[in-house]
Amino acid sequence: VLFERDNRNVALTPAGEAIVEKARAALALTEAMKDLANTFRDPLAGELRLGIISSIGPFLAADLLAQLAHDAPRLDIRLLEGLTDELLAALRAGQLDAALIATSPDDGKLDDRALFDEPFLIAHAPTHQLASKPTLNMSDIANGSLLLLREGHCLRDQALALCGSTLVDARVESTSVMTLIKLAETGKGVTLVPALAAPQAQNLVLRPLDSGFAYRRIRLVSRRQFPRAAALEVVSSVVMAIARTHGLKALDAPSKQ
């Protein structure tokens, strides 16, 4: 018996869960076989399923797709935006080929290529009380009614790690960086803005933190058995080139760290 059923719900039994796990592994291997066959034809042709975290997607995806269409016109990019855990689960299950994320997956079965470092900027309205301070530190942010993304977003976790979760006064939680920017414009609080999003926050005062650790590292993560290394290299190169155009530190030799 694989399923427990009633009039409203269907649930897997322990046997069903075990079989589904094996089925997912079999499907992932099937996709790997198809990818391998495509590699012998042209690694820069065909479908490439790419995930991207939602806190960077609005500020990178359009330029990425446009440049890939120019550099690898036979590559059919299928883009999926989501949370880090969702993208990693899809990657492990063979539903994605690679993902752009901002945290190390800490998984020996995945390759992790560091691409560029993206600083965080503090954003507040010109009328906010912090505008009078010549420099800002972590305690200033925590006591300034920090606007955060909801749980599940790596940017939220990074903000809490920087500011100290016990100090943070988070009155508003959102699912969108753009929503946080618009809320900050009202003067009700401050938020952390990734550097790629800075052009969208022109009505705010953007200031660096008085810390050398206020940044996140954007990475391209893929399964180790994924055979189309050339396609991943093109994606990596394009992402790093876009980062450079924004004045960000690109890691010219993508590392597995």
GROMACS .gro file of C-alpha atoms in nm:
model
  257
    1VAL     CA    1   0.000   0.000   0.000
    2LEU     CA    2   0.157   0.327  -0.115
    3PHE     CA    3  -0.119   0.577  -0.032
    4GLU     CA    4  -0.364   0.644   0.248
    5ARG     CA    5  -0.684   0.794   0.110
    6ASP     CA    6  -1.000   0.943   0.247
    7ASN     CA    7  -1.267   1.168   0.096
    8ARG     CA    8  -1.043   1.476   0.110
    9ASN     CA    9  -0.677   1.379   0.131
   10VAL     CA   10  -0.418   1.145  -0.011
   11ALA     CA   11  -0.101   1.078   0.192
   12LEU     CA   12   0.201   0.859   0.129
   13THR     CA   13   0.258   0.557   0.352
   14PRO     CA   14   0.615   0.487   0.471
   15ALA     CA   15   0.647   0.239   0.184
   16GLY     CA   16   0.521   0.501  -0.058
   17GLU     CA   17   0.772   0.757   0.067
   18ALA     CA   18   1.058   0.510   0.018
   19ILE     CA   19   0.947   0.425  -0.336
   20VAL     CA   20   0.894   0.792  -0.430
   21GLU     CA   21   1.250   0.870  -0.316
   22LYS     CA   22   1.386   0.598  -0.547
   23ALA     CA   23   1.162   0.713  -0.830
   24ARG     CA   24   1.294   1.067  -0.801
   25ALA     CA   25   1.651   0.936  -0.812
   26ALA     CA   26   1.565   0.732  -1.123
   27LEU     CA   27   1.412   1.036  -1.294
   28ALA     CA   28   1.720   1.243  -1.210
   29LEU     CA   29   1.943   0.977  -1.367
   30THR     CA   30   1.718   0.968  -1.673
   31GLU     CA   31   1.757   1.345  -1.713
   32ALA     CA   32   2.133   1.309  -1.670
   33MET     CA   33   2.139   1.051  -1.951
   34LYS     CA   34   1.950   1.290  -2.178
   35ASP     CA   35   2.187   1.573  -2.088
   36LEU     CA   36   2.487   1.352  -2.160
   37ALA     CA   37   2.349   1.265  -2.502
   38ASN     CA   38   2.294   1.636  -2.574
   39THR     CA   39   2.651   1.711  -2.469
   40PHE     CA   40   2.791   1.497  -2.749
   41ARG     CA   41   2.592   1.708  -2.994
   42ASP     CA   42   2.644   2.059  -2.858
   43PRO     CA   43   2.677   2.156  -2.489
   44LEU     CA   44   2.562   2.510  -2.575
   45ALA     CA   45   2.238   2.397  -2.739
   46GLY     CA   46   1.911   2.276  -2.595
   47GLU     CA   47   1.732   2.338  -2.270
   48LEU     CA   48   1.910   2.461  -1.957
   49ARG     CA   49   1.693   2.483  -1.647
   50LEU     CA   50   1.827   2.760  -1.427
   51GLY     CA   51   1.703   2.862  -1.083
   52ILE     CA   52   1.756   3.205  -0.930
   53ILE     CA   53   1.674   3.329  -0.582
   54SER     CA   54   1.390   3.579  -0.569
   55SER     CA   55   1.597   3.848  -0.392
   56ILE     CA   56   1.827   3.876  -0.695
   57GLY     CA   57   1.603   3.768  -0.984
   58PRO     CA   58   1.437   4.107  -1.049
   59PHE     CA   59   1.775   4.278  -1.071
   60LEU     CA   60   1.975   4.021  -1.270
   61ALA     CA   61   1.745   3.796  -1.473
   62ALA     CA   62   1.662   4.033  -1.761
   63ASP     CA   63   2.027   4.122  -1.831
   64LEU     CA   64   2.130   3.758  -1.790
   65LEU     CA   65   1.875   3.627  -2.041
   66ALA     CA   66   1.951   3.903  -2.291
   67GLN     CA   67   2.326   3.841  -2.281
   68LEU     CA   68   2.291   3.463  -2.296
   69ALA     CA   69   2.068   3.502  -2.603
   70HIS     CA   70   2.360   3.685  -2.763
   71ASP     CA   71   2.650   3.468  -2.640
   72ALA     CA   72   2.480   3.127  -2.664
   73PRO     CA   73   2.180   3.170  -2.898
   74ARG     CA   74   2.112   2.795  -2.923
   75LEU     CA   75   2.080   2.765  -2.544
   76ASP     CA   76   1.716   2.748  -2.437
   77ILE     CA   77   1.712   2.895  -2.085
   78ARG     CA   78   1.420   2.798  -1.863
   79LEU     CA   79   1.428   3.025  -1.558
   80LEU     CA   80   1.270   2.942  -1.223
   81GLU     CA   81   1.264   3.201  -0.943
   82GLY     CA   82   1.222   3.081  -0.585
   83LEU     CA   83   1.361   3.048  -0.235
   84THR     CA   84   1.699   2.887  -0.174
   85ASP     CA   85   1.564   2.567  -0.017
   86GLU     CA   86   1.312   2.523  -0.299
   87LEU     CA   87   1.578   2.565  -0.567
   88LEU     CA   88   1.821   2.326  -0.398
   89ALA     CA   89   1.547   2.064  -0.360
   90ALA     CA   90   1.462   2.097  -0.730
   91LEU     CA   91   1.832   2.075  -0.818
   92ARG     CA   92   1.884   1.758  -0.616
   93ALA     CA   93   1.570   1.604  -0.769
   94GLY     CA   94   1.691   1.671  -1.123
   95GLN     CA   95   1.424   1.932  -1.192
   96LEU     CA   96   1.688   2.207  -1.231
   97ASP     CA   97   2.034   2.195  -1.387
   98ALA     CA   98   2.187   2.483  -1.190
   99ALA     CA   99   2.084   2.763  -0.954
  100LEU     CA  100   2.209   3.108  -0.862
  101ILE     CA  101   2.195   3.138  -0.484
  102ALA     CA  102   2.365   3.341  -0.209
  103THR     CA  103   2.449   3.077   0.052
  104SER     CA  104   2.680   2.777   0.042
  105PRO     CA  105   2.471   2.461  -0.003
  106ASP     CA  106   2.712   2.255   0.212
  107ASP     CA  107   2.639   1.945   0.004
  108GLY     CA  108   2.914   1.715  -0.119
  109LYS     CA  109   2.700   1.612  -0.417
  110LEU     CA  110   2.680   1.968  -0.553
  111ASP     CA  111   2.941   2.185  -0.722
  112ASP     CA  112   2.956   2.538  -0.586
  113ARG     CA  113   3.109   2.814  -0.804
  114ALA     CA  114   3.158   3.151  -0.634
  115LEU     CA  115   3.088   3.426  -0.892
  116PHE     CA  116   3.080   3.770  -0.728
  117ASP     CA  117   3.042   3.952  -0.398
  118GLU     CA  118   2.742   4.181  -0.357
  119PRO     CA  119   2.763   4.441  -0.077
  120PHE     CA  120   2.464   4.535   0.136
  121LEU     CA  121   2.365   4.900   0.163
  122ILE     CA  122   2.151   5.056   0.431
  123ALA     CA  123   1.853   5.233   0.278
  124HIS     CA  124   1.641   5.492   0.456
  125ALA     CA  125   1.434   5.795   0.366
  126PRO     CA  126   1.607   6.136   0.367
  127THR     CA  127   1.383   6.235   0.659
  128HIS     CA  128   1.466   5.930   0.873
  129GLN     CA  129   1.635   5.987   1.210
  130LEU     CA  130   1.945   5.800   1.092
  131ALA     CA  131   2.010   6.063   0.826
  132SER     CA  132   2.189   6.281   1.084
  133LYS     CA  133   2.445   6.012   1.171
  134PRO     CA  134   2.773   6.037   0.976
  135THR     CA  135   2.832   5.660   0.988
  136LEU     CA  136   2.611   5.362   1.060
  137ASN     CA  137   2.685   5.043   1.249
  138MET     CA  138   2.487   4.730   1.323
  139SER     CA  139   2.321   4.862   1.639
  140ASP     CA  140   2.193   5.167   1.451
  141ILE     CA  141   2.015   4.939   1.206
  142ALA     CA  142   1.871   4.706   1.467
  143ASN     CA  143   1.725   4.996   1.663
  144GLY     CA  144   1.591   5.166   1.352
  145SER     CA  145   1.288   4.944   1.286
  146LEU     CA  146   1.446   4.711   1.031
  147LEU     CA  147   1.223   4.603   0.741
  148LEU     CA  148   1.285   4.237   0.658
  149LEU     CA  149   1.192   3.972   0.408
  150ARG     CA  150   0.980   3.686   0.538
  151GLU     CA  151   1.120   3.360   0.673
  152GLY     CA  152   1.266   3.135   0.406
  153HIS     CA  153   1.453   3.414   0.228
  154CYS     CA  154   1.830   3.390   0.260
  155LEU     CA  155   1.849   3.772   0.256
  156ARG     CA  156   1.648   3.777   0.579
  157ASP     CA  157   1.888   3.531   0.741
  158GLN     CA  158   2.186   3.736   0.626
  159ALA     CA  159   2.033   4.056   0.763
  160LEU     CA  160   1.969   3.893   1.100
  161ALA     CA  161   2.321   3.751   1.107
  162LEU     CA  162   2.466   4.097   1.042
  163CYS     CA  163   2.251   4.286   1.289
  164GLY     CA  164   2.207   4.028   1.561
  165SER     CA  165   1.869   3.859   1.576
  166THR     CA  166   1.813   3.950   1.942
  167LEU     CA  167   1.847   4.323   1.866
  168VAL     CA  168   1.627   4.347   1.560
  169ASP     CA  169   1.295   4.528   1.577
  170ALA     CA  170   1.125   4.392   1.265
  171ARG     CA  171   0.784   4.555   1.235
  172VAL     CA  172   0.726   4.463   0.872
  173GLU     CA  173   0.803   4.142   0.685
  174SER     CA  174   0.762   4.114   0.308
  175THR     CA  175   0.823   3.869   0.024
  176SER     CA  176   0.981   4.128  -0.206
  177VAL     CA  177   1.288   4.352  -0.194
  178MET     CA  178   1.096   4.609  -0.398
  179THR     CA  179   0.820   4.618  -0.135
  180LEU     CA  180   1.081   4.685   0.134
  181ILE     CA  181   1.225   4.970  -0.075
  182LYS     CA  182   0.881   5.129  -0.117
  183LEU     CA  183   0.809   5.094   0.255
  184ALA     CA  184   1.142   5.253   0.345
  185GLU     CA  185   1.051   5.550   0.125
  186THR     CA  186   0.770   5.631   0.368
  187GLY     CA  187   1.025   5.687   0.647
  188LYS     CA  188   0.879   5.413   0.868
  189GLY     CA  189   1.197   5.207   0.885
  190VAL     CA  190   1.525   5.107   0.726
  191THR     CA  191   1.618   4.807   0.516
  192LEU     CA  192   1.917   4.629   0.372
  193VAL     CA  193   1.939   4.668  -0.006
  194PRO     CA  194   2.167   4.442  -0.213
  195ALA     CA  195   2.390   4.646  -0.443
  196LEU     CA  196   2.223   4.519  -0.762
  197ALA     CA  197   1.894   4.665  -0.637
  198ALA     CA  198   2.044   5.010  -0.569
  199PRO     CA  199   1.922   5.164  -0.899
  200GLN     CA  200   1.565   5.084  -0.789
  201ALA     CA  201   1.609   5.278  -0.463
  202GLN     CA  202   1.684   5.624  -0.602
  203ASN     CA  203   1.440   5.792  -0.362
  204LEU     CA  204   1.630   5.656  -0.062
  205VAL     CA  205   1.958   5.743   0.101
  206LEU     CA  206   2.192   5.448   0.037
  207ARG     CA  207   2.484   5.414   0.274
  208PRO     CA  208   2.750   5.149   0.332
  209LEU     CA  209   2.775   4.974   0.664
  210ASP     CA  210   3.076   5.034   0.885
  211SER     CA  211   3.175   4.669   0.845
  212GLY     CA  212   3.392   4.472   0.605
  213PHE     CA  213   3.159   4.172   0.623
  214ALA     CA  214   2.837   4.331   0.496
  215TYR     CA  215   2.806   4.143   0.168
  216ARG     CA  216   2.678   3.819   0.023
  217ARG     CA  217   2.852   3.588  -0.222
  218ILE     CA  218   2.651   3.491  -0.528
  219ARG     CA  219   2.715   3.134  -0.641
  220LEU     CA  220   2.623   2.901  -0.925
  221VAL     CA  221   2.539   2.558  -0.786
  222SER     CA  222   2.497   2.245  -0.997
  223ARG     CA  223   2.497   1.868  -0.957
  224ARG     CA  224   2.841   1.714  -0.983
  225GLN     CA  225   2.730   1.466  -1.248
  226PHE     CA  226   2.585   1.738  -1.473
  227PRO     CA  227   2.778   1.688  -1.799
  228ARG     CA  228   2.736   2.026  -1.973
  229ALA     CA  229   3.021   2.212  -1.809
  230ALA     CA  230   3.057   2.445  -2.107
  231ALA     CA  231   2.702   2.574  -2.060
  232LEU     CA  232   2.767   2.644  -1.692
  233GLU     CA  233   3.089   2.827  -1.781
  234VAL     CA  234   2.898   3.055  -2.018
  235VAL     CA  235   2.637   3.132  -1.751
  236SER     CA  236   2.912   3.198  -1.496
  237SER     CA  237   3.100   3.430  -1.731
  238VAL     CA  238   2.788   3.629  -1.818
  239VAL     CA  239   2.686   3.669  -1.453
  240MET     CA  240   3.035   3.792  -1.360
  241ALA     CA  241   3.038   4.034  -1.653
  242ILE     CA  242   2.705   4.180  -1.541
  243ALA     CA  243   2.841   4.215  -1.189
  244ARG     CA  244   3.139   4.412  -1.321
  245THR     CA  245   2.912   4.655  -1.504
  246HIS     CA  246   2.760   4.737  -1.163
  247GLY     CA  247   3.102   4.796  -1.012
  248LEU     CA  248   3.094   4.475  -0.811
  249LYS     CA  249   3.379   4.240  -0.730
  250ALA     CA  250   3.365   3.945  -0.969
  251LEU     CA  251   3.568   3.634  -0.895
  252ASP     CA  252   3.737   3.583  -1.231
  253ALA     CA  253   3.823   3.219  -1.165
  254PRO     CA  254   3.501   3.063  -1.031
  255SER     CA  255   3.591   2.855  -0.726
  256LYS     CA  256   3.428   2.554  -0.567
  257GLN     CA  257   3.410   2.682  -0.210
   0.00000   0.00000   0.00000
